[in-house]
Coordinates of C-alpha atoms and ligand atoms in Angstrom, one line a residue:
X1 CA 40.6 29.0 9.7
X2 CA 40.2 31.5 6.1
X3 CA 43.5 30.5 5.2
X4 CA 42.5 26.4 5.8
X5 CA 38.7 26.9 4.3
X6 CA 40.3 28.1 1.7
X7 CA 42.9 26.2 1.4
X8 CA 40.1 23.1 1.5
X9 CA 37.5 24.7 -1.2
X10 CA 40.7 25.1 -3.4
X11 CA 41.2 21.2 -3.3
X12 CA 37.7 19.9 -2.8
X13 CA 40.1 17.8 -0.1
X14 CA 38.1 15.1 1.8
X15 CA 38.3 16.6 5.8
X16 CA 38.4 12.9 6.7
X17 CA 41.9 12.3 5.3
X18 CA 43.0 15.6 7.1
X19 CA 44.6 15.6 10.2
X20 CA 45.1 18.1 12.8
X21 CA 48.7 18.4 13.6
X22 CA 51.3 21.7 14.0
X23 CA 50.1 22.4 10.1
X24 CA 46.3 22.3 10.6
X25 CA 44.7 23.0 14.3
X26 CA 41.7 20.5 15.0
X27 CA 40.1 24.1 15.3
X28 CA 40.6 25.2 11.8
X29 CA 39.6 21.6 10.5
X30 CA 36.1 21.8 12.7
X31 CA 35.8 25.3 11.7
X32 CA 36.2 24.2 7.7
X33 CA 34.3 21.3 8.2
X34 CA 31.1 23.3 10.0
X35 CA 31.6 26.3 6.9
X36 CA 31.8 23.9 4.3
X37 CA 29.6 21.0 5.0
X38 CA 31.1 18.5 3.0
X39 CA 31.3 14.9 4.3
X40 CA 30.7 16.3 7.9
X41 CA 29.4 12.4 7.6
X42 CA 32.7 11.5 7.9
X43 CA 34.4 14.0 10.3
X44 CA 32.2 13.0 12.5
X45 CA 33.3 9.4 12.2
X46 CA 36.7 10.8 12.7
X47 CA 35.5 11.4 16.3
X48 CA 34.5 7.9 16.6
X49 CA 37.7 7.4 15.9
X50 CA 38.6 8.2 19.4
X51 CA 36.0 5.8 20.8
X52 CA 37.9 2.6 20.7
X53 CA 34.6 1.0 21.5
X54 CA 33.9 1.3 17.8
X55 CA 37.1 -0.4 16.6
X56 CA 37.2 -3.2 18.6
X57 CA 33.5 -4.0 18.2
X58 CA 34.0 -5.7 15.3
X59 CA 36.6 -8.2 16.0
X60 CA 36.6 -12.1 16.9
X61 CA 36.0 -12.8 20.3
X62 CA 38.5 -15.4 21.8
X63 CA 36.8 -18.9 22.9
X64 CA 36.8 -19.7 26.7
X65 CA 38.5 -23.4 26.2
X66 CA 35.2 -24.4 29.0
X67 CA 32.4 -23.6 26.5
X68 CA 34.7 -26.0 23.9
X69 CA 32.4 -28.5 21.7
X70 CA 33.5 -31.1 19.0
X71 CA 32.8 -30.1 15.6
X72 CA 32.6 -31.7 12.0
X73 CA 36.0 -31.0 10.1
X74 CA 35.7 -28.2 7.3
X75 CA 37.4 -30.3 4.3
X76 CA 38.8 -28.6 0.2
X77 CA 39.7 -30.9 -1.9
X78 CA 42.2 -29.9 -4.1
X79 CA 44.4 -32.2 -7.3
X80 CA 45.5 -31.1 -10.6
X81 CA 42.8 -29.9 -13.4
X82 CA 41.3 -33.4 -14.6
X83 CA 41.8 -35.2 -11.4
X84 CA 39.1 -35.7 -10.8
X85 CA 37.7 -33.0 -8.3
X86 CA 34.3 -32.8 -9.4
X87 CA 33.6 -36.7 -10.1
X88 CA 34.2 -36.6 -5.9
X89 CA 32.3 -34.3 -5.0
X90 CA 29.6 -35.3 -6.9
X91 CA 30.1 -39.2 -5.8
X92 CA 29.8 -37.5 -1.8
X93 CA 27.3 -35.6 -2.7
X94 CA 25.4 -38.3 -4.3
X95 CA 25.5 -40.2 -1.3
X96 CA 24.3 -38.3 0.8
X97 CA 20.5 -37.2 -2.0
X98 CA 20.1 -40.8 -2.1
X99 CA 19.3 -40.5 2.0
X100 CA 18.1 -37.4 2.0
X101 CA 14.2 -37.4 1.8
X102 CA 12.4 -38.0 -0.9
X103 CA 12.0 -35.0 -3.6
X104 CA 14.9 -33.3 -2.0
X105 CA 16.5 -31.0 -4.5
X106 CA 20.4 -31.1 -4.0
X107 CA 21.6 -27.5 -5.7
X108 CA 24.9 -26.1 -4.9
X109 CA 26.1 -23.2 -2.5
X110 CA 29.5 -23.8 -2.2
X111 CA 29.4 -26.5 0.4
X112 CA 27.4 -30.1 2.1
X113 CA 27.6 -32.1 4.9
X114 CA 28.3 -35.6 4.5
X115 CA 26.8 -37.8 7.2
X116 CA 28.9 -41.2 8.2
X117 CA 26.4 -43.8 8.9
X118 CA 28.8 -43.7 12.2
X119 CA 26.5 -40.2 13.3
X120 CA 30.1 -37.7 12.4
X121 CA 29.5 -34.9 9.4
X122 CA 32.1 -33.6 7.6
X123 CA 31.2 -30.6 5.9
X124 CA 33.1 -30.3 2.3
X125 CA 33.8 -27.3 0.7
X126 CA 32.7 -27.4 -3.5
X127 CA 34.0 -23.3 -4.2
X128 CA 36.4 -24.4 -6.8
X129 CA 39.9 -25.3 -5.0
X130 CA 42.3 -23.0 -5.8
X131 CA 40.9 -19.9 -6.3
X132 CA 38.3 -19.9 -3.5
X133 CA 41.4 -21.3 -1.1
X134 CA 43.4 -18.4 -2.1
X135 CA 40.9 -15.9 -1.8
X136 CA 40.4 -16.9 2.2
X137 CA 44.0 -17.3 2.4
X138 CA 44.4 -13.1 1.4
X139 CA 41.8 -12.5 3.4
X140 CA 43.3 -14.0 6.6
X141 CA 39.9 -16.3 7.1
X142 CA 40.8 -19.7 6.8
X143 CA 37.9 -22.6 7.0
X144 CA 40.2 -25.5 5.5
X145 CA 39.9 -27.4 8.4
X146 CA 41.8 -30.8 5.5
X147 CA 42.6 -31.2 2.3
X148 CA 42.5 -33.8 0.5
X149 CA 44.8 -33.9 -2.6
X150 CA 43.3 -35.9 -5.9
X151 CA 46.5 -37.3 -7.3
X152 CA 45.2 -39.6 -10.6
X153 CA 47.2 -42.8 -9.8
X154 CA 48.0 -43.3 -14.0
X155 CA 48.9 -39.6 -13.8
X156 CA 51.1 -39.3 -10.7
X157 CA 52.5 -35.4 -9.6
X158 CA 51.1 -32.5 -11.4
X159 CA 52.2 -29.1 -11.6
X160 CA 48.7 -28.0 -9.3
X161 CA 49.7 -31.1 -7.8
X162 CA 52.4 -29.3 -6.1
X163 CA 50.7 -26.2 -6.1
X164 CA 47.9 -27.9 -4.0
X165 CA 50.5 -29.3 -1.4
X166 CA 51.6 -25.1 -1.2
X167 CA 48.7 -23.9 -0.1
X168 CA 47.8 -26.6 2.0
X169 CA 51.6 -26.0 3.5
X170 CA 51.1 -22.2 3.8
X171 CA 47.7 -22.7 5.3
X172 CA 49.3 -25.1 7.5
X173 CA 46.2 -27.4 6.8
X174 CA 46.6 -31.4 7.3
X175 CA 46.8 -33.6 3.7
X176 CA 44.9 -36.2 2.6
X177 CA 46.0 -38.2 -0.3
X178 CA 43.4 -39.5 -2.2
X179 CA 44.8 -41.0 -5.5
X180 CA 42.1 -41.6 -7.9
X181 CA 41.4 -43.7 -11.0
X182 CA 42.6 -46.3 -9.3
X183 CA 39.9 -49.0 -11.1
X184 CA 42.3 -48.0 -14.4
X185 CA 44.6 -50.5 -15.5
X186 CA 47.4 -48.3 -16.0
X187 CA 46.9 -46.8 -12.2
X188 CA 50.0 -47.3 -9.7
X189 CA 49.3 -45.6 -7.3
X190 CA 53.0 -46.9 -5.6
X191 CA 54.9 -44.4 -8.0
X192 CA 52.2 -41.7 -7.1
X193 CA 53.9 -41.8 -3.1
X194 CA 56.9 -42.0 -4.2
X195 CA 56.6 -38.8 -6.7
X196 CA 55.1 -37.2 -3.2
X197 CA 58.3 -38.0 -1.4
X198 CA 59.9 -35.4 -3.3
X199 CA 57.3 -32.8 -2.3
X200 CA 57.8 -33.4 1.3
X201 CA 54.4 -35.5 1.4
X202 CA 55.4 -38.2 3.5
X203 CA 52.5 -41.2 3.7
X204 CA 52.2 -43.7 6.1
X205 CA 53.9 -46.2 4.6
X206 CA 57.4 -44.1 4.5
X207 CA 57.3 -43.3 7.8
X208 CA 55.0 -40.4 7.8
X209 CA 51.9 -39.2 8.8
X210 CA 49.9 -38.7 5.4
X211 CA 47.3 -40.6 4.8
X212 CA 46.9 -42.5 1.7
X213 CA 43.4 -43.8 0.2
X214 CA 43.3 -45.3 -3.4
X215 CA 39.7 -44.9 -4.7
X216 CA 37.8 -44.4 -8.0
X217 CA 36.0 -41.5 -7.8
X218 CA 33.8 -42.1 -11.3
X219 CA 33.1 -45.8 -9.6
X220 CA 32.5 -44.7 -6.4
X221 CA 35.1 -47.1 -4.7
X222 CA 36.6 -46.9 -1.1
X223 CA 34.8 -43.2 -0.3
X224 CA 33.2 -44.9 3.1
X225 CA 37.5 -45.2 4.0
X226 CA 38.7 -41.3 2.6
X227 CA 35.7 -40.8 4.5
X228 CA 36.7 -42.2 7.8
X229 CA 40.0 -41.1 7.4
X230 CA 39.2 -37.5 7.1
X231 CA 37.2 -38.3 10.6
X232 CA 40.1 -40.0 12.2
X233 CA 42.2 -37.0 11.6
X234 CA 39.3 -35.2 13.3
X235 CA 39.7 -36.7 15.8
X236 CA 43.3 -35.9 15.9
X237 CA 42.9 -32.7 15.7
X238 CA 40.6 -32.0 17.9
X239 CA 38.4 -29.8 16.4
X240 CA 36.1 -27.9 18.5
X241 CA 34.4 -25.0 18.5
X242 CA 32.1 -22.8 21.2
X243 CA 28.2 -23.4 20.6
X244 CA 27.3 -20.4 23.3
X245 CA 27.9 -16.4 22.0
X246 CA 27.8 -13.9 19.3
X247 CA 28.1 -15.8 15.9
X248 CA 31.1 -15.7 13.7
X249 CA 31.9 -17.5 10.4
X250 CA 33.3 -17.3 7.1
X251 CA 31.3 -16.5 3.5
X252 CA 32.8 -18.9 1.2
X253 CA 29.7 -17.5 -1.8
X254 CA 27.4 -14.9 -2.2
X255 CA 25.5 -14.2 -5.2
X256 CA 21.8 -12.2 -5.8
X257 CA 19.4 -14.2 -6.5
X258 CA 16.1 -12.8 -8.2
X259 CA 13.7 -13.9 -5.3
X260 CA 15.7 -13.8 -2.0
X261 CA 17.8 -10.9 -2.9
X262 CA 21.2 -10.9 -2.0
X263 CA 22.3 -14.9 -0.8
X264 CA 25.7 -15.6 0.7
X265 CA 26.8 -19.3 1.5
X266 CA 28.7 -19.5 5.0
X267 CA 30.6 -21.7 7.4
X268 CA 29.6 -20.5 11.0
X269 CA 32.3 -21.2 12.6
X270 CA 30.9 -20.2 16.0
X271 CA 27.9 -19.4 18.4
X272 CA 24.4 -20.6 16.9
X273 CA 23.1 -18.8 13.7
X274 CA 19.2 -17.8 14.3
X275 CA 16.4 -15.9 12.2
X276 CA 16.9 -12.7 13.6
X277 CA 20.5 -12.9 14.1
X278 CA 22.0 -9.5 13.0
X279 CA 25.6 -9.8 10.8
X280 CA 27.6 -8.0 9.5
X281 CA 30.5 -8.9 6.7
X282 CA 32.3 -6.6 5.1
X283 CA 30.7 -3.7 4.1
X284 CA 27.3 -4.9 4.9
X285 CA 25.0 -5.9 7.3
X286 CA 22.1 -8.3 7.5
X287 CA 19.0 -8.9 9.7
X288 CA 18.5 -12.7 9.1
X289 CA 15.3 -13.9 7.3
X290 CA 15.7 -17.1 5.8
X291 CA 18.5 -20.1 6.1
X292 CA 18.5 -23.6 3.9
X293 CA 20.8 -26.1 3.6
X294 CA 22.4 -27.8 0.4
X295 CA 19.0 -29.1 -0.3
X296 CA 17.0 -26.2 -0.1
X297 CA 15.0 -27.4 3.9
X298 CA 14.9 -24.1 5.6
X299 CA 16.6 -24.5 8.7
X300 CA 16.3 -22.6 11.8
X301 CA 20.0 -23.1 13.3
X302 CA 23.3 -23.3 12.3
X303 CA 26.5 -24.3 14.6
X304 CA 30.1 -24.4 13.8
X305 CA 31.1 -26.1 10.4
X306 CA 27.4 -26.6 9.6
X307 CA 27.2 -24.3 6.1
X308 CA 24.1 -22.7 5.5
X309 CA 22.5 -20.1 3.1
X310 CA 21.7 -17.0 4.9
X311 CA 19.2 -14.3 3.3
X312 CA 18.6 -11.4 4.5
X313 CA 22.0 -8.9 3.1
X314 CA 21.0 -5.8 2.3
X315 CA 23.9 -5.8 0.0
X316 CA 25.7 -9.3 -1.1
X317 CA 29.0 -9.1 0.3
X318 CA 32.4 -10.5 -1.1
X319 CA 33.7 -14.5 -0.3
X320 CA 36.1 -15.5 2.6
X321 CA 34.6 -11.8 4.3
X322 CA 34.0 -12.8 8.4
X323 CA 30.7 -12.4 9.3
X324 CA 30.6 -11.1 13.0
X325 CA 27.1 -11.0 14.0
X326 CA 26.1 -7.6 16.6
X327 CA 24.1 -7.0 19.3
X328 CA 21.3 -4.8 17.0
X329 CA 20.4 -3.0 13.6
X330 CA 22.3 0.3 15.5
X331 CA 26.1 -1.9 15.8
X332 CA 25.4 -3.3 12.9
X333 CA 25.3 0.7 11.6
X334 CA 27.6 1.9 13.4
X335 CA 30.1 -1.1 12.2
X336 CA 29.6 -0.3 8.7
X337 CA 29.4 3.6 8.6
X338 CA 32.6 2.6 10.1
X339 CA 35.0 0.0 8.1
X340 CA 33.4 2.8 4.8
X341 CA 35.1 4.8 6.5
X342 CA 38.7 2.8 7.6
X343 CA 37.8 1.7 3.4
X344 CA 37.7 5.8 2.5
X345 CA 41.0 6.3 4.2
X346 CA 42.9 3.4 2.0
X347 CA 43.0 5.1 -1.2
X348 CA 44.0 3.3 -4.5
X349 CA 44.5 3.9 -7.6
X350 CA 40.7 3.2 -9.1
X351 CA 39.4 5.6 -5.9
X352 CA 41.3 8.4 -7.0
X353 CA 40.1 8.3 -10.5
X354 CA 36.5 8.3 -8.7
X355 CA 37.7 11.7 -6.9
X356 CA 39.4 13.0 -9.5
X357 CA 36.1 13.0 -11.2
X358 CA 33.8 14.3 -8.1
X359 CA 37.0 17.0 -8.0
X360 CA 36.5 18.5 -11.3
X361 CA 32.3 18.2 -11.1
X362 CA 32.9 20.7 -8.2
X363 CA 36.2 22.5 -8.7
X364 CA 33.5 25.7 -10.6
X365 CA 31.1 25.9 -8.4
X366 CA 34.0 26.0 -5.6
X367 CA 35.9 28.6 -7.8
X368 CA 33.1 31.1 -7.6
X369 CA 33.2 30.6 -3.7
X370 CA 36.5 31.2 -2.9
X371 CA 36.7 33.9 -5.1
X372 CA 33.3 35.5 -3.2
X373 CA 35.5 35.0 0.0
X374 CA 38.8 36.3 -0.5
X375 CA 39.6 40.0 -1.0
X376 CA 41.7 39.0 -4.0
X377 CA 40.7 36.8 -7.4
X378 CA 42.2 34.5 -8.9
X379 CA 44.3 36.1 -10.9
X380 CA 45.6 39.0 -8.4
X381 CA 46.7 35.7 -6.3
X382 CA 48.5 33.7 -8.9
X383 CA 50.6 36.9 -9.5
X384 CA 51.3 37.8 -6.1
X385 CA 52.8 33.7 -5.8
X386 CA 54.3 33.9 -8.9
X387 CA 56.3 37.1 -7.2
X388 CA 57.4 35.3 -3.9
X389 CA 58.2 32.2 -5.7
X390 CA 60.7 34.9 -8.1
X391 CA 62.1 35.7 -4.7
X392 CA 62.6 32.6 -3.6
X393 CA 64.2 31.5 -5.9
X394 CA 66.9 34.3 -5.9
X395 CA 67.3 32.9 -2.2
X396 CA 67.6 29.3 -3.2
X397 CA 70.4 29.9 -5.3
X398 CA 72.3 31.8 -2.8
X399 CA 71.5 29.3 0.3
X400 CA 73.2 27.1 -2.4
X401 CA 76.7 28.3 -3.4
X402 CA 76.6 29.1 0.7
X403 CA 76.4 25.2 1.5
X404 CA 73.8 26.0 4.2
X405 CA 72.4 22.4 4.3
X406 CA 69.0 23.3 6.6
X407 CA 66.8 24.2 3.2
X408 CA 64.7 22.0 2.6
X409 CA 64.1 23.0 -1.6
X410 CA 60.4 22.3 -3.1
X411 CA 58.3 22.0 -5.8
X412 CA 55.5 21.8 -6.1
X413 CA 53.4 20.3 -8.8
X414 CA 49.6 20.1 -8.9
X415 CA 46.6 18.6 -10.7
X416 CA 44.7 22.0 -11.2
X417 CA 45.6 25.8 -10.0
X418 CA 43.7 25.4 -7.1
X419 CA 45.9 22.3 -5.4
X420 CA 49.1 24.0 -6.2
X421 CA 47.7 27.6 -4.7
X422 CA 46.3 25.5 -1.8
X423 CA 49.4 23.7 -0.9
X424 CA 51.5 26.8 -1.2
X425 CA 49.5 28.0 1.1
X426 CA 49.7 25.8 3.9
X427 CA 53.2 25.5 3.0
X428 CA 53.9 29.2 3.8
X429 CA 52.1 28.9 7.1
X430 CA 55.2 26.9 7.8
X431 CA 57.8 28.2 10.4
X432 CA 60.3 26.2 11.5
X433 CA 63.4 28.1 12.7
X434 CA 65.9 25.3 12.6
X435 CA 65.1 24.6 8.5
X436 CA 63.8 26.6 6.2
X437 CA 61.5 25.7 3.5
X438 CA 62.6 27.2 -0.1
X439 CA 59.9 26.4 -3.0
X440 CA 61.8 27.0 -5.8
X441 CA 59.4 25.8 -8.4
X442 CA 55.4 25.3 -8.9
X443 CA 53.0 24.8 -11.6
X444 CA 50.8 22.5 -13.0
X445 CA 51.0 19.3 -14.5
X446 CA 53.2 16.0 -14.7
X447 CA 56.8 15.8 -13.3
X448 CA 58.3 16.5 -16.1
X449 CA 62.0 16.8 -16.9
X450 CA 62.8 20.2 -16.7
X451 CA 61.2 20.1 -13.4
X452 CA 64.1 17.2 -12.3
X453 CA 66.7 19.1 -13.8
X454 CA 65.3 22.3 -11.4
X455 CA 65.7 19.7 -8.5
X456 CA 68.8 18.4 -10.2
X457 CA 70.4 21.9 -9.5
X458 CA 69.0 22.7 -6.1
X459 CA 69.3 19.5 -4.6
X460 CA 65.4 19.6 -4.2
X461 CA 62.6 17.6 -3.9
X462 CA 59.4 17.0 -6.0
X463 CA 56.2 16.9 -4.2
X464 CA 53.4 16.2 -6.8
X465 CA 49.7 16.5 -5.9
X466 CA 47.7 14.3 -7.7
X467 CA 49.4 14.0 -10.5
X468 CA 51.7 11.1 -12.3
X469 CA 55.9 10.9 -13.4
X470 CA 55.9 8.5 -16.1
X471 CA 58.8 6.0 -16.4
X472 CA 61.1 7.9 -18.2
X473 CA 60.6 10.9 -15.6
X474 CA 60.6 8.0 -12.7
X475 CA 64.0 6.4 -14.2
X476 CA 66.1 9.7 -15.1
X477 CA 65.1 10.9 -11.2
X478 CA 66.6 7.8 -9.7
X479 CA 69.1 8.3 -12.2
X480 CA 70.1 11.7 -10.6
X481 CA 69.3 10.5 -6.8
X482 CA 66.7 13.3 -7.5
X483 CA 62.9 11.9 -4.9
X484 CA 59.6 12.0 -6.5
X485 CA 56.4 11.9 -3.9
X486 CA 53.5 11.9 -5.5
X487 CA 50.5 12.5 -2.9
X488 CA 47.0 12.3 -3.4
X489 CA 46.3 13.0 0.1
X490 CA 47.1 16.4 1.1
X491 CA 47.9 15.8 4.8
X492 CA 50.0 13.1 3.8
X493 CA 52.3 15.3 1.4
X494 CA 52.3 18.0 4.1
X495 CA 53.9 14.8 6.5
X496 CA 55.7 13.6 4.4
X497 CA 57.5 17.1 3.6
X498 CA 58.3 17.3 8.0
X499 CA 59.3 14.4 7.6
X500 CA 61.8 15.1 5.4
X501 CA 62.3 18.5 6.5
X502 CA 63.4 16.6 9.8
X503 CA 65.8 14.9 8.0
X504 CA 67.9 18.2 6.9
X505 CA 67.8 18.5 10.6
X506 CA 71.7 18.9 12.6
X507 CA 71.3 15.3 14.4
X508 CA 71.8 16.7 17.2
X509 CA 68.6 18.6 17.3
Ligands
GDP1 P1 38.5 -32.1 -11.9 O1 39.0 -31.2 -13.3 O2 39.6 -32.1 -11.1 O3 37.7 -31.7 -11.3 O4 38.1 -33.5 -12.6 P2 36.5 -34.0 -13.1 O5 36.4 -34.7 -12.2 O6 36.5 -33.5 -14.3 O7 37.7 -35.8 -14.0 C1 38.4 -35.4 -15.3 C2 38.0 -36.8 -15.6 O8 38.2 -38.1 -15.3 C3 36.6 -36.9 -16.0 O9 36.1 -37.4 -17.6 C4 36.1 -38.2 -15.3 O10 35.2 -38.8 -16.0 C5 37.5 -38.5 -14.9 N1 37.3 -39.2 -13.9 C6 37.4 -39.2 -12.6 N2 37.3 -39.9 -12.3 C7 37.7 -40.7 -12.2 C8 37.9 -42.2 -11.7 O11 38.0 -42.5 -10.9 N3 38.4 -43.1 -13.4 C9 38.1 -43.0 -13.9 N4 38.5 -44.1 -14.7 N5 38.2 -41.4 -14.2 C10 37.4 -41.3 -13.5

């Protein structure tokens, strides 16, 4: 335990990154956590991980088919720049402003509803087309049911028209074609339809199922026909949702409002959102304090397909994030803690920079602590390690000559003395009968040409902890067939090493 604790101190390793295995026993980790007091929260969360309920409680639930009721379609308008998307959205929105109560001020919240005279509703997303669409797709969320593809009748199919078609196809969302600017004398809607055939968008008159509506967004011509076509397609799609149960939705826009604090616009996809609901999204949560529609009017309820502005978030969740209702504030805390923890597990380059900064900050304190704990001071231990290393090199030489296959020669590079020592300590405690581990060289700093040459001579593998290998080195290594394995988490490094060792075993073992 002392051994492990010291190793952890040297590295300032976050304990959540360690998992018990044959090298690191659970008891050691627990004891080390107790002694160090560091990252206690993470270690506790780690325990929670075993509680499966914690993981599953933050997912969408499949709907009960018996409870499904029809819902309005959610539409995204895509198309080439300048083909009239904004004009069309403005027009559609204006039809509503006229219909809205006097004094209603339309504000941009990322989406709005169009109420048709027939009583039908359509939700339009007015976040800038492509970017929002891709962002949601990237997160695996999808709120759009129908894409209205705007193509200017005098311009025809352009680059972003093709991209838009691709977006819709990837998301498996059906298209309605709005051939715009038909008021222009040079407009040629038939040409547009023909050009689209080449992109697998086949209009009804060519035997396909894509409805094409000739419109003028500028003059507001034929917009009713466009809305009707949308409703007709929605009927075919049989869009339904369950208005009961825990609320589910997707954030389409978020911002910080001076007065209201973090504010999001969401499209509700399941359940009925009411004031007081507890929601989680990304790594934050909300107790819904206020809700507004696109006219800035306070609403008490939001049902599926309705865009609604939600006030009450602790922090600003990002657009595209999934909203899920939970039963209690305590549950929300648990879910957010869990997600923070899960996020921490995914250590990225940027995270590493933060961790490295933290490591350096704590290094001195830990060094003092470590020296107090160890019988030997750092210099003395280093000398011993050096001696051991020399012997190992000699042994390795002999082995290479005798062609012994069950030896894994490794070179260990670390960012600081402490990390190298800690890794060597863990490696020293590794024992396996079938395959031996030989450290042929170790040191501080990025992987160098010298390391490559050594690795080549010993047929070794280079392990780096929190160090880099520049392009030249990477290329050199690739040319010579040398493996460079860079890690930022000691546990991953050890796991990798164990994999490498088992590769060395004869197939029969
Ligand atoms: P977006 O980039 O796709 O959002 O395109 P905009 O809505 O900004 O429109 C680009 C230009 O085309 C603007 O000058 C609009 O006034 C004009 N425009 C849009 N729709 C029509 C239309 O139906 N007829 C005509 N003549 N011009 C239009």
